[in-house]
mmCIF file of C-alpha atoms in Angstrom:
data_model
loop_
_atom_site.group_PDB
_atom_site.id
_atom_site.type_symbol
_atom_site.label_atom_id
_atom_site.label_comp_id
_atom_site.label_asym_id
_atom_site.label_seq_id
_atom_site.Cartn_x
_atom_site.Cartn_y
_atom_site.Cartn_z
ATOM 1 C CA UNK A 1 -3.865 53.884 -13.203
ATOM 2 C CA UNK A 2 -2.506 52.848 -9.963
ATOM 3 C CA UNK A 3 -5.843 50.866 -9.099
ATOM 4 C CA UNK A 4 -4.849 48.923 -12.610
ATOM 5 C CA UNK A 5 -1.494 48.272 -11.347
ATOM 6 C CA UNK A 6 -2.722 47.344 -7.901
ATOM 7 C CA UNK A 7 -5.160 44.850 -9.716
ATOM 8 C CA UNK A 8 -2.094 43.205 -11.929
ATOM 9 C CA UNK A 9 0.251 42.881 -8.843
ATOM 10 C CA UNK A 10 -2.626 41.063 -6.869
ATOM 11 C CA UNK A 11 -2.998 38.930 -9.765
ATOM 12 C CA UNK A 12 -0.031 38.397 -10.110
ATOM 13 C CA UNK A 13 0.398 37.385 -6.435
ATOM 14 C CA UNK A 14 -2.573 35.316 -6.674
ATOM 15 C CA UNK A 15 -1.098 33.557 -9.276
ATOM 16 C CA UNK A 16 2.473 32.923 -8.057
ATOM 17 C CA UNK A 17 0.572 31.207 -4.686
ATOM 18 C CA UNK A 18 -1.247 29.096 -7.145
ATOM 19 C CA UNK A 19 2.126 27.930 -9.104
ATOM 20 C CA UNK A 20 3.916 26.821 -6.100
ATOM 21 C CA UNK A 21 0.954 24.999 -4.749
ATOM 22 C CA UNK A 22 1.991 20.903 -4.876
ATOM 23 C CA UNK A 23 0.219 19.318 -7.779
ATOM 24 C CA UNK A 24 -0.867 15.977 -7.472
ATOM 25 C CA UNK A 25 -1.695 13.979 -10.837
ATOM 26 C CA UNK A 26 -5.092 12.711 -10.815
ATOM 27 C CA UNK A 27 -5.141 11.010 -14.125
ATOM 28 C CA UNK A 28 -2.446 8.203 -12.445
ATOM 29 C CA UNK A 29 -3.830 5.311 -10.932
ATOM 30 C CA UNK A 30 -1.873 3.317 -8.170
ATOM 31 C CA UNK A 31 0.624 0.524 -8.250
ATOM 32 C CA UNK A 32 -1.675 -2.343 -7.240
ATOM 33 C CA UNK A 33 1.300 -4.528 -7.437
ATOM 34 C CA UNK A 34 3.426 -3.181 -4.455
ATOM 35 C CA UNK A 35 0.641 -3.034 -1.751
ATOM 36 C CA UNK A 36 3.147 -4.734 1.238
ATOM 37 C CA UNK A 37 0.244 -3.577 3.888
ATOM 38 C CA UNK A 38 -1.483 -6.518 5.574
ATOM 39 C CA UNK A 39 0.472 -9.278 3.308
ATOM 40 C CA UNK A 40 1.432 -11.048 6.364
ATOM 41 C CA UNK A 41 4.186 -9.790 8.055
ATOM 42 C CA UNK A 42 4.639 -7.610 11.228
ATOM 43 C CA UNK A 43 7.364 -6.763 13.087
ATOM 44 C CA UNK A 44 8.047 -3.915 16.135
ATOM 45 C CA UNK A 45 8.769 -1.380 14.277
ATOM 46 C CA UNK A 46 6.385 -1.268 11.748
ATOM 47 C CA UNK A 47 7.294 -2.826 8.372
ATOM 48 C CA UNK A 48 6.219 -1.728 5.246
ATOM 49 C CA UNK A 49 7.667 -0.666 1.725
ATOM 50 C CA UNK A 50 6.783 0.551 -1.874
ATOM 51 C CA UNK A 51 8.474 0.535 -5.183
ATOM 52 C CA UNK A 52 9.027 2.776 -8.400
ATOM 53 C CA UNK A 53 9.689 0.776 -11.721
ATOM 54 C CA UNK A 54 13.537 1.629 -10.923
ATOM 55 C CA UNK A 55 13.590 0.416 -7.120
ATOM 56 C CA UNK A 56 12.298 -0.080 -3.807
ATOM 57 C CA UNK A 57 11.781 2.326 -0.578
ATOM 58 C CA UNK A 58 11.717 1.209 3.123
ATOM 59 C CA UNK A 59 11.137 3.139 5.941
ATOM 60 C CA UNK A 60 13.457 2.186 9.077
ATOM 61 C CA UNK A 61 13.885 3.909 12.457
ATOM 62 C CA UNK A 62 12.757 7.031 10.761
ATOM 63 C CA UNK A 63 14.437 7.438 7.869
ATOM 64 C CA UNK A 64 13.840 6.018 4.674
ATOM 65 C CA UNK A 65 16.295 4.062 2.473
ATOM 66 C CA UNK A 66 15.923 2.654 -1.104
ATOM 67 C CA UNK A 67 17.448 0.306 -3.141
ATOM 68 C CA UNK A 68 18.098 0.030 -6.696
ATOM 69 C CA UNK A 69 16.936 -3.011 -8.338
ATOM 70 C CA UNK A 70 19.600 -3.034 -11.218
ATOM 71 C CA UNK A 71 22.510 -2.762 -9.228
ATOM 72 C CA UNK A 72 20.990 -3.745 -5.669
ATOM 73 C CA UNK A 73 23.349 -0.855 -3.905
ATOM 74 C CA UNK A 74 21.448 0.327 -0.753
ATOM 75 C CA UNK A 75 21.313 3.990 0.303
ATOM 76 C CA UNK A 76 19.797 5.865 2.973
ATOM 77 C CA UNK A 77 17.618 8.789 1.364
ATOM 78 C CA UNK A 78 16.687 10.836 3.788
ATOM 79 C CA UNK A 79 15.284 11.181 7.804
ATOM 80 C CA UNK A 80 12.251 11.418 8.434
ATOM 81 C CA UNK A 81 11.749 12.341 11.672
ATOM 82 C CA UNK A 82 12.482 15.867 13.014
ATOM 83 C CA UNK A 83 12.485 17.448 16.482
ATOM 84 C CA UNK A 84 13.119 21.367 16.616
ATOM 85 C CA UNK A 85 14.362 21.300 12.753
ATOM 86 C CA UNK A 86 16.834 18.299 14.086
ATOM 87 C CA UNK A 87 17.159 14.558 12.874
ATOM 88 C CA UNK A 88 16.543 12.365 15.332
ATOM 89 C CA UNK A 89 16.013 8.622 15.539
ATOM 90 C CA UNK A 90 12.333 7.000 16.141
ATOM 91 C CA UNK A 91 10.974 8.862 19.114
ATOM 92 C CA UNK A 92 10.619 11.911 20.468
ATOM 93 C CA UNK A 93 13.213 12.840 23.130
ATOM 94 C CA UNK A 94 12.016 13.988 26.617
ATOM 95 C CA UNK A 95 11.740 17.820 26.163
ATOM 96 C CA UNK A 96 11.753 20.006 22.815
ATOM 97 C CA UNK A 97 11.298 23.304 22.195
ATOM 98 C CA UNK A 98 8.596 23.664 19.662
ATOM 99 C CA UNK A 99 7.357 20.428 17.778
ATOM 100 C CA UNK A 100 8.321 16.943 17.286
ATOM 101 C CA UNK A 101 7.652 15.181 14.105
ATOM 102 C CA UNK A 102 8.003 11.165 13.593
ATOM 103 C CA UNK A 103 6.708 9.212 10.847
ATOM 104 C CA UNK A 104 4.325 6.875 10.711
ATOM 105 C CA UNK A 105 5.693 3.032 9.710
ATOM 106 C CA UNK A 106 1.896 1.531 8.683
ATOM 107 C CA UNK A 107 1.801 4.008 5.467
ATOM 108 C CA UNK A 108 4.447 4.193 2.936
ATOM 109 C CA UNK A 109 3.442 4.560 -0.930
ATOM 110 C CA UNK A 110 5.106 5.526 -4.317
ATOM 111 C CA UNK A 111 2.448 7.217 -6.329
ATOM 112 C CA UNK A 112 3.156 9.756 -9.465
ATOM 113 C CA UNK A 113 7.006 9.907 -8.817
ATOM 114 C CA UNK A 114 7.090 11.040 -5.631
ATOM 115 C CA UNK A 115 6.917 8.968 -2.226
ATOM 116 C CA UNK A 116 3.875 9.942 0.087
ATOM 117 C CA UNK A 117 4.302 9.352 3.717
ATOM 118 C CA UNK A 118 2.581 9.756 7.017
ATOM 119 C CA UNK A 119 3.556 11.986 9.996
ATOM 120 C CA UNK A 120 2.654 12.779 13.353
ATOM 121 C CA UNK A 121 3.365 16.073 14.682
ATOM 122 C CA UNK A 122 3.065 17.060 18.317
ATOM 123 C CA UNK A 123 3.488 20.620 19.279
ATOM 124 C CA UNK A 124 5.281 21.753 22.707
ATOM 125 C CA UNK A 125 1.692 22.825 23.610
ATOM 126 C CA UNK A 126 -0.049 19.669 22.930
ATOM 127 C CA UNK A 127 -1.622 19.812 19.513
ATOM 128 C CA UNK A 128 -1.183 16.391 17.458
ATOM 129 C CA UNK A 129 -2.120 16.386 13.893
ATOM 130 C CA UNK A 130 -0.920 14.396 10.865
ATOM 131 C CA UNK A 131 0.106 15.659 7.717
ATOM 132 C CA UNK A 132 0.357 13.715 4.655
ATOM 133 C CA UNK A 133 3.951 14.636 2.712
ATOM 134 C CA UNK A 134 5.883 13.510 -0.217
ATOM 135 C CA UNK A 135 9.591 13.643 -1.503
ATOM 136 C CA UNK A 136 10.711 13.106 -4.913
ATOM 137 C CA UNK A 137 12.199 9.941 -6.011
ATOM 138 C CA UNK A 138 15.685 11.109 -4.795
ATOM 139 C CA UNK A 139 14.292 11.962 -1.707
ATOM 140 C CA UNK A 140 15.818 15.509 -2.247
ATOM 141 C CA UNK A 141 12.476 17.469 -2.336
ATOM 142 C CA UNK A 142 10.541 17.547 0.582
ATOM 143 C CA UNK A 143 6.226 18.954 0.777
ATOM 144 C CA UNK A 144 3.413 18.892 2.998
ATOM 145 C CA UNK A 145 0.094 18.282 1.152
ATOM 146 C CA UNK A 146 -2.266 17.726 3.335
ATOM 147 C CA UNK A 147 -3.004 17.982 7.058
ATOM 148 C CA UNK A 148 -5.335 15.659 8.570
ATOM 149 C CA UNK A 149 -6.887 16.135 12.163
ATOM 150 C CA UNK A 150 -7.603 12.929 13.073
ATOM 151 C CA UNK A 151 -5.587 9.285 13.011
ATOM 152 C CA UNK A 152 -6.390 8.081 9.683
ATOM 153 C CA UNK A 153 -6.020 3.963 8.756
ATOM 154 C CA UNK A 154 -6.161 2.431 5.657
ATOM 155 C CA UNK A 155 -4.580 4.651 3.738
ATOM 156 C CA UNK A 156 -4.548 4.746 -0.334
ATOM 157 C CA UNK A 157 -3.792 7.445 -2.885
ATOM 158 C CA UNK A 158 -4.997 7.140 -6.388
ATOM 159 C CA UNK A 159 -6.542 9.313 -9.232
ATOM 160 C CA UNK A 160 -5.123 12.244 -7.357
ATOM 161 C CA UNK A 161 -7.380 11.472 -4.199
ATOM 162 C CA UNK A 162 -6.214 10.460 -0.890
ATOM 163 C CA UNK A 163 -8.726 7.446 0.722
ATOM 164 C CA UNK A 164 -8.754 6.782 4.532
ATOM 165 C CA UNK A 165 -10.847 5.461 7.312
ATOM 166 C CA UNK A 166 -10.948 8.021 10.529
ATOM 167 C CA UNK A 167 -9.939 5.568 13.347
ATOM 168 C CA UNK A 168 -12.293 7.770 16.013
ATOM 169 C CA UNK A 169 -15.668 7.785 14.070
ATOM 170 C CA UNK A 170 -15.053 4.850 11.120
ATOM 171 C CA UNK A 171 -15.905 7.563 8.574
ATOM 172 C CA UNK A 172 -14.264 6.753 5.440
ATOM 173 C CA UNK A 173 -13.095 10.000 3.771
ATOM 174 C CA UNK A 174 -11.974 10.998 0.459
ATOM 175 C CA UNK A 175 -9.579 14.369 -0.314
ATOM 176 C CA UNK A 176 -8.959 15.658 -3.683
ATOM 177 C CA UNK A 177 -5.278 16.330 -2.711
ATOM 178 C CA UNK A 178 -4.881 19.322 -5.395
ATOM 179 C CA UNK A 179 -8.207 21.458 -3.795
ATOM 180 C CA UNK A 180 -7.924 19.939 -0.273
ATOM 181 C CA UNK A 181 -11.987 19.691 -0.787
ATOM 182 C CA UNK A 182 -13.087 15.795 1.440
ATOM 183 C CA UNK A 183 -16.611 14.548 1.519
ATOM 184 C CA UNK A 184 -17.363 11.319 3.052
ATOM 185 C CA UNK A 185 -18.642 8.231 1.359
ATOM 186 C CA UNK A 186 -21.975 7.243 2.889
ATOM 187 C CA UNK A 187 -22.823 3.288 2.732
ATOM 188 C CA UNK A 188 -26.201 1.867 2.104
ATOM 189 C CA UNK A 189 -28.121 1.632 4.890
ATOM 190 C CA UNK A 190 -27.297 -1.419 7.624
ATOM 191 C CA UNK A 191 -23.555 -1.879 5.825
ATOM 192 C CA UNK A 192 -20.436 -1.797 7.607
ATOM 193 C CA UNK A 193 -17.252 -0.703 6.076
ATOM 194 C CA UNK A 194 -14.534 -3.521 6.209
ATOM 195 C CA UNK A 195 -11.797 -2.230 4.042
ATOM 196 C CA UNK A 196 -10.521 -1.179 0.255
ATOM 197 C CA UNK A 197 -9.453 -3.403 -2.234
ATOM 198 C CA UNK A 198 -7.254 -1.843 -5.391
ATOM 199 C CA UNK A 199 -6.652 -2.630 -9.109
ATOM 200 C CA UNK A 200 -4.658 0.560 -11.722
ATOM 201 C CA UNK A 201 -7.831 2.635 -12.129
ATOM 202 C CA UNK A 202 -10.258 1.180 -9.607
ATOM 203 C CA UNK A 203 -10.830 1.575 -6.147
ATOM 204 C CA UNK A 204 -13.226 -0.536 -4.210
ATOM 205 C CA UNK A 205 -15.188 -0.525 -1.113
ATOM 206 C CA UNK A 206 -16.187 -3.723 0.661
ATOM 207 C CA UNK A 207 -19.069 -4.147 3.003
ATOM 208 C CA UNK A 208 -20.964 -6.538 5.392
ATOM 209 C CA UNK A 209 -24.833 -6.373 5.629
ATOM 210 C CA UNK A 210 -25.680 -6.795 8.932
ATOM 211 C CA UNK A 211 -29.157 -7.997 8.197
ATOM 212 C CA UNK A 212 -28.443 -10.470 5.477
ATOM 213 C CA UNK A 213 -25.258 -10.977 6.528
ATOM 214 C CA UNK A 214 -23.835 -10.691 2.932
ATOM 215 C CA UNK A 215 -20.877 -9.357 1.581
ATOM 216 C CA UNK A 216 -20.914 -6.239 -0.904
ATOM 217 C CA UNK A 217 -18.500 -4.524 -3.488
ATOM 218 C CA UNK A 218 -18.800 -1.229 -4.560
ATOM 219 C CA UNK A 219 -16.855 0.805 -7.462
ATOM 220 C CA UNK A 220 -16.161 4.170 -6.579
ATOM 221 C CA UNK A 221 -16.862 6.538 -9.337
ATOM 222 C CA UNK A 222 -14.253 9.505 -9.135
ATOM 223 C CA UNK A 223 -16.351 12.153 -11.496
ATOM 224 C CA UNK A 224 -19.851 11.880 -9.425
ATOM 225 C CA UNK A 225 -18.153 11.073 -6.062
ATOM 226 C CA UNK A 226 -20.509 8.018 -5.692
ATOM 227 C CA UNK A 227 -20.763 4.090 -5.135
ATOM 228 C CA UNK A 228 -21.261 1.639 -8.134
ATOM 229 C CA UNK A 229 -22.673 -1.231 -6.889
ATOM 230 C CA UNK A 230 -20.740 -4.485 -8.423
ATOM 231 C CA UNK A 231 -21.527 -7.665 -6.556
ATOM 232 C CA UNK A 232 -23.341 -9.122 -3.431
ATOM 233 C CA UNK A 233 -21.379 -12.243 -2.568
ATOM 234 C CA UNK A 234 -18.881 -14.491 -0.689
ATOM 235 C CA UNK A 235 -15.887 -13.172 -2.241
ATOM 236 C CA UNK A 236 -12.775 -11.902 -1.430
ATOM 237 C CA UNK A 237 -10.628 -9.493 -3.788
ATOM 238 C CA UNK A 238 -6.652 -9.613 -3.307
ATOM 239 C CA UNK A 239 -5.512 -7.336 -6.193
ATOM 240 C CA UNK A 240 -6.941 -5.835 -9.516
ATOM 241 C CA UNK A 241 -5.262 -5.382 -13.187
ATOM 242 C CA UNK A 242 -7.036 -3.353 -16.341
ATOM 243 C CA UNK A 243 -10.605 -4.381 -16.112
ATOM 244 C CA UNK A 244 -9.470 -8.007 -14.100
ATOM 245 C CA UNK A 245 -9.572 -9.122 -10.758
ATOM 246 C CA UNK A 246 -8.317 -11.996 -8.697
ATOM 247 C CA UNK A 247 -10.903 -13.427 -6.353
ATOM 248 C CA UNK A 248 -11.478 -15.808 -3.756
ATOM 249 C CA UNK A 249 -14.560 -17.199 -4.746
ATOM 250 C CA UNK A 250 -15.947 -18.702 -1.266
ATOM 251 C CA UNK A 251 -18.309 -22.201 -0.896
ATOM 252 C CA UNK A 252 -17.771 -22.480 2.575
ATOM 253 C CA UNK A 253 -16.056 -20.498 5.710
ATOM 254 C CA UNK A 254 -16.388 -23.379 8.043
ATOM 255 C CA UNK A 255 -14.031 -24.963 6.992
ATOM 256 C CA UNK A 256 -12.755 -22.566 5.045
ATOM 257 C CA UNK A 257 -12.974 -23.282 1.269
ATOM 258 C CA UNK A 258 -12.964 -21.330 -1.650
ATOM 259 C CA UNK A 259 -12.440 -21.337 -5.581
ATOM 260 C CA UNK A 260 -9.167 -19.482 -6.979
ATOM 261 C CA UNK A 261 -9.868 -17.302 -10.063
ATOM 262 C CA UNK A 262 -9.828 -14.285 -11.765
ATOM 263 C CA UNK A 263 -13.095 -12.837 -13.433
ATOM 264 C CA UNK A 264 -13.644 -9.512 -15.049
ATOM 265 C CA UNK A 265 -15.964 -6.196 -13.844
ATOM 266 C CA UNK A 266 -19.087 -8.298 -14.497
ATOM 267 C CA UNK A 267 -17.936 -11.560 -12.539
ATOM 268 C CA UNK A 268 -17.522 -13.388 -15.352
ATOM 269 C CA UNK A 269 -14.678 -15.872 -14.850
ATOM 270 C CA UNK A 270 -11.705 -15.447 -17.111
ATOM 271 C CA UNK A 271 -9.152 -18.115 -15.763
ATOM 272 C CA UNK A 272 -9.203 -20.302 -12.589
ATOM 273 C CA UNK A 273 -6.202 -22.185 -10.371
ATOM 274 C CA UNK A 274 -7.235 -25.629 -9.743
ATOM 275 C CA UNK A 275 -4.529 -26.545 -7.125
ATOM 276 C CA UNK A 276 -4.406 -27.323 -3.091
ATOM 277 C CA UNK A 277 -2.032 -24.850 -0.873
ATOM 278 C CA UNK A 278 -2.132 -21.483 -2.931
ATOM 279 C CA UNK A 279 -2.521 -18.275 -1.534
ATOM 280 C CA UNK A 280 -3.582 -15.833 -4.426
ATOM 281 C CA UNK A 281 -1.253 -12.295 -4.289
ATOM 282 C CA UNK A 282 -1.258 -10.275 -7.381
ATOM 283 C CA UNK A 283 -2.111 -10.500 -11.486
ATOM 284 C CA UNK A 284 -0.651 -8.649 -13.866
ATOM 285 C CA UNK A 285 -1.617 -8.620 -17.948
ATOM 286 C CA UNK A 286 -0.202 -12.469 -18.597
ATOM 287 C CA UNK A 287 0.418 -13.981 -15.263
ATOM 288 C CA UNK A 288 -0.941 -14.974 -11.518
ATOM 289 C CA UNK A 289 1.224 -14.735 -8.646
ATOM 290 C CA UNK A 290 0.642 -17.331 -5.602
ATOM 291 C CA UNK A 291 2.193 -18.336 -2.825
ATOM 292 C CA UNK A 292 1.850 -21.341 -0.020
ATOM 293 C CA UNK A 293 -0.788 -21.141 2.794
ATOM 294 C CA UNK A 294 1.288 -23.564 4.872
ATOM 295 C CA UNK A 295 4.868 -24.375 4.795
ATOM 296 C CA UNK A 296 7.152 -25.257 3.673
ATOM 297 C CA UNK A 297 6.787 -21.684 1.160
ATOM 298 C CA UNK A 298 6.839 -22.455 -2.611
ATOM 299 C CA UNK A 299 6.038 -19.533 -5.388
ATOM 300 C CA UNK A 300 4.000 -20.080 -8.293
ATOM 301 C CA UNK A 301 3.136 -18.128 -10.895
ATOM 302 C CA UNK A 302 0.487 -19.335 -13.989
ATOM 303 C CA UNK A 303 -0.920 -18.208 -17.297
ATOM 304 C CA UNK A 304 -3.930 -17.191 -17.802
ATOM 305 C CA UNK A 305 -4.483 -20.749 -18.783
ATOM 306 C CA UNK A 306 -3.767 -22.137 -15.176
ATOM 307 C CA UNK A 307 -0.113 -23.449 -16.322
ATOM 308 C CA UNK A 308 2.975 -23.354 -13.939
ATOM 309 C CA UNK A 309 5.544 -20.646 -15.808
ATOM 310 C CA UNK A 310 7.840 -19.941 -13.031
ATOM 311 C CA UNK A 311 7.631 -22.413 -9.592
ATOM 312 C CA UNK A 312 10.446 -21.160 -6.933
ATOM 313 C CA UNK A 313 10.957 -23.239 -3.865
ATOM 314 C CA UNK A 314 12.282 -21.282 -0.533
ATOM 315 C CA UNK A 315 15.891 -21.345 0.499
ATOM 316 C CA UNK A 316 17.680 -23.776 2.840
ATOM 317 C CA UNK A 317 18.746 -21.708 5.395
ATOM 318 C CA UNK A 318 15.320 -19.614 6.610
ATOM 319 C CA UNK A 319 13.832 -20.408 9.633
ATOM 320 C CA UNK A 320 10.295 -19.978 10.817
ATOM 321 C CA UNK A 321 9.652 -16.419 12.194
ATOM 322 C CA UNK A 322 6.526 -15.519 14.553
ATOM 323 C CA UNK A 323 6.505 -12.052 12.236
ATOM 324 C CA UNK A 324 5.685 -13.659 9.334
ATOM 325 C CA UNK A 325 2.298 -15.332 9.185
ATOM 326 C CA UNK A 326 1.047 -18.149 6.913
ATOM 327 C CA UNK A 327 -3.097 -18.702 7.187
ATOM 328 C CA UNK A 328 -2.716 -21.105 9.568
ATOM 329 C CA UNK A 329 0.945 -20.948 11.456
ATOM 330 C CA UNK A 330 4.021 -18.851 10.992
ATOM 331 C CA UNK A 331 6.376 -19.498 8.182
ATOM 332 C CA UNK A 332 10.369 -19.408 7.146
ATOM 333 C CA UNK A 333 9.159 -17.295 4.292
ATOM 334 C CA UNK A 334 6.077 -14.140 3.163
ATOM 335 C CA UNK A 335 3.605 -14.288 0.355
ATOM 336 C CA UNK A 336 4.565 -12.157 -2.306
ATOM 337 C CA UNK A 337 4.565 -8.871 -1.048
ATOM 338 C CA UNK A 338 5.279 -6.983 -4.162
ATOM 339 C CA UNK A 339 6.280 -7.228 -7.974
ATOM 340 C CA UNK A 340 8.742 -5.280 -9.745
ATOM 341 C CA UNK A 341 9.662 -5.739 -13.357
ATOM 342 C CA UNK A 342 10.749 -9.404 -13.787
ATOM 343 C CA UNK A 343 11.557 -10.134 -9.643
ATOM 344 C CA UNK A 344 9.215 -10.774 -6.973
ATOM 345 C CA UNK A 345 9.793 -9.395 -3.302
ATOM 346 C CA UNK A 346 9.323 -11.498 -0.223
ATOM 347 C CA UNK A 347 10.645 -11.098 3.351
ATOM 348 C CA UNK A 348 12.515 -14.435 4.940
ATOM 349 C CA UNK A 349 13.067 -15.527 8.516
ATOM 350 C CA UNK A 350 16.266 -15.390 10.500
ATOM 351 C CA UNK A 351 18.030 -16.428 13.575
ATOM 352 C CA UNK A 352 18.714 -12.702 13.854
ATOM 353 C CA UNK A 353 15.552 -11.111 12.395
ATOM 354 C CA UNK A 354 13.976 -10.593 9.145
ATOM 355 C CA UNK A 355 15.672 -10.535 6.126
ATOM 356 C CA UNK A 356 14.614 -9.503 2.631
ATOM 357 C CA UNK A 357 15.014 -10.948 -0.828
ATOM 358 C CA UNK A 358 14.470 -9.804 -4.583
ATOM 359 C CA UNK A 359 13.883 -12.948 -6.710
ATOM 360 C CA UNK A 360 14.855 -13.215 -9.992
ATOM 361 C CA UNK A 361 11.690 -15.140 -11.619
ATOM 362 C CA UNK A 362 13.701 -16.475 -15.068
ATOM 363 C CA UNK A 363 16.416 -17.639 -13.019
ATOM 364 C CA UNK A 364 15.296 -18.283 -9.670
ATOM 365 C CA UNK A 365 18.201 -16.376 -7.798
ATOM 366 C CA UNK A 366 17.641 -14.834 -4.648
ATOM 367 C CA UNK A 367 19.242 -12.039 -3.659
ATOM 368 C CA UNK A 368 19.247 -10.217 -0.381
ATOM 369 C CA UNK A 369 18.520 -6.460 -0.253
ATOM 370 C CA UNK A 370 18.192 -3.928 2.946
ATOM 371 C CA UNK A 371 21.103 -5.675 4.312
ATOM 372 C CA UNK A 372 21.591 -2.656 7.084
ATOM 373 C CA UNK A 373 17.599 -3.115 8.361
ATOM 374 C CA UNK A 374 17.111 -6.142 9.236
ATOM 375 C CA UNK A 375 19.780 -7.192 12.086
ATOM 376 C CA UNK A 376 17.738 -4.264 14.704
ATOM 377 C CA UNK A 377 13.923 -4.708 13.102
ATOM 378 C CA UNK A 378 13.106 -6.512 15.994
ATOM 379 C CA UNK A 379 15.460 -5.638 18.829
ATOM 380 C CA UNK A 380 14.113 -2.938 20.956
#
């Protein structure tokens, strides 16, 4: 009898570990439309942000602050940077006691309802590790879900799995974030990794074939933990939607030239943008988002049959900003850096800084948001 009870307690015990284990939804794909990393604009600090359908998060000098797209009020959530169970600002001070723990400003994403983030902790003995960790949308609820022993880059979380590239061995690793369980994706033989390319449900791998000097675009197939192979050619993907994506579709890098259009999982081309000075961003279900390769900055968005729906021109008063980068020279004004419900976000130049605006795409109204980050982004 007591061996029966001992059995039901353990199980019990067992079981109670299990239910407050994190659970991370791997049926949800990612937000392909609120990808701010490598869109074109840099700053000291570290600038990057994601959105939910209700707002949009910012990390700045370690803590992170959102703001709520139907009423545009700006709060500060929560800090995220800790030394000896203490807030501080963005860097460790001189001596603590037991650990210091900072965030990292290149990863930032809203995925499932709850806002993963990257930190670095250093222990008063040496040890560095990063852990990846998540708060709920109110930035209440704070969890570490995974710890990662080396500096990871290029990171992406969807279908429940985390994707990264380890910055010491360019391994590119893949953990099931629920079972902690990473393998690493092996390339074909002679194929360097250069970096991932997302749509909802897809994730994609592109390489360059050092003998044939091609490039190559893989599918990653979450139930066998394998590469489909897609396509062997000059493109370049900038975002995915459903079963679309939108390509560059390149005739010649020198000089640089190259067809705009989006095709579906077999290549096959489903609309095209026949006009001079657009820089392709995102697709959604009706429409393609561009923006200018040089300046002056002007937004367009088309159909699906190459028309002009919206077509927003930059404002007066931005000035060109070495942080923000056009293809060829800086500009007063990003590409699109993300799209939430019916506004697009973009980041402006200033005498003082950066600056950063929700537009309005039916009525073409700019409106400035993170007010309180951008007067210090750049002065330190």
């Amino acid at each position: 009898m007591k061996a029966r009870k001992l059995i039901i307690v353990s199980f019990v015990m067992i079981l109670a570990s299990c239910q407050d284990q994190p659970k991370v939804n791997e049926e949800v794909g990612l937000n392909s439309n609120f990808i701010t990393q490598s869109r074109g604009v840099y700053d000291n600090d570290g600038y990057v942000a994601t959105a939910s359908d209700e707002g949009i998060y910012m990390i700045d000098k370690g803590k992170l602050k959102y703001v709520d797209i139907g009423t545009l009020k700006e709060v500060t959530l929560t800090s995220l940077n800790f030394a000896d169970d203490k807030e501080i600002d963005k860097q460790c001070p001189d001596s603590f006691k037991t650990y210091c723990e900072v965030v990292d400003n290149n990863f930032l994403q809203f995925y499932d309802n709850y806002v993963y983030y990257l930190a670095q902790k250093i222990t008063v003995e040496g040890e560095i590790t990063y852990s990846l960790n998540r708060l709920s949308a109110d930035g209440t609820k704070r969890e570490s879900i995974l710890s990662i022993d080396t500096i990871p880059s290029q990171l992406v979380i969807t279908k429940g799995h985390l994707f990264y590239v380890d910055t010491y061995s360019q391994e590119i690793i893949v953990t099931n974030l629920n079972t902690s369980v990473t393998h690493k994706i092996e390339l074909p033989i002679n194929q360097d990794f250069i970096t991932f390319k997302y749509a909802e449900d897809y994730l994609y791998l592109q390489t360059f074939d050092i003998n044939d000097q091609s490039h190559n675009f893989y599918r990653y197939n979450f139930l066998n933990k394998e590469l489909v192979f897609m396509v062997s050619k000059d493109i370049q993907i900038t975002d995915g939607d459903g079963n679309n994506l939108l390509i560059y579709d390149i005739n010649s890098w020198e000089p640089l030239k190259a067809d705009l259009k989006v095709v579906n999982q077999d290549m096959e081309v489903i609309a095209e943008i026949n006009e001079d000075n657009r820089l392709l961003n995102y697709l959604d279900s009706n429409y393609i988002y561009t923006s200018s390769i040089d300046g002056p900055q002007q937004y367009k968005i088309y159909d699906y049959q190459g028309n002009v729906i919206y077509d927003i021109s930059v404002l007066n008063n931005l000035k060109v900003n070495d942080y923000i980068r056009g293809l060829n020279a800086p500009m007063e004004a990003s590409q699109i850096q993300g799209i939430i419900r019916e506004n697009i976000f973009v980041v402006g130049g200033s005498d003082s800084g950066l600056k950063y605006y929700l537009i309005n795409l039916k009525t073409g109204t700019w409106h400035e948001i993170f007010q309180s980050v951008f007067e210090d982004l750049n002065n330190e």
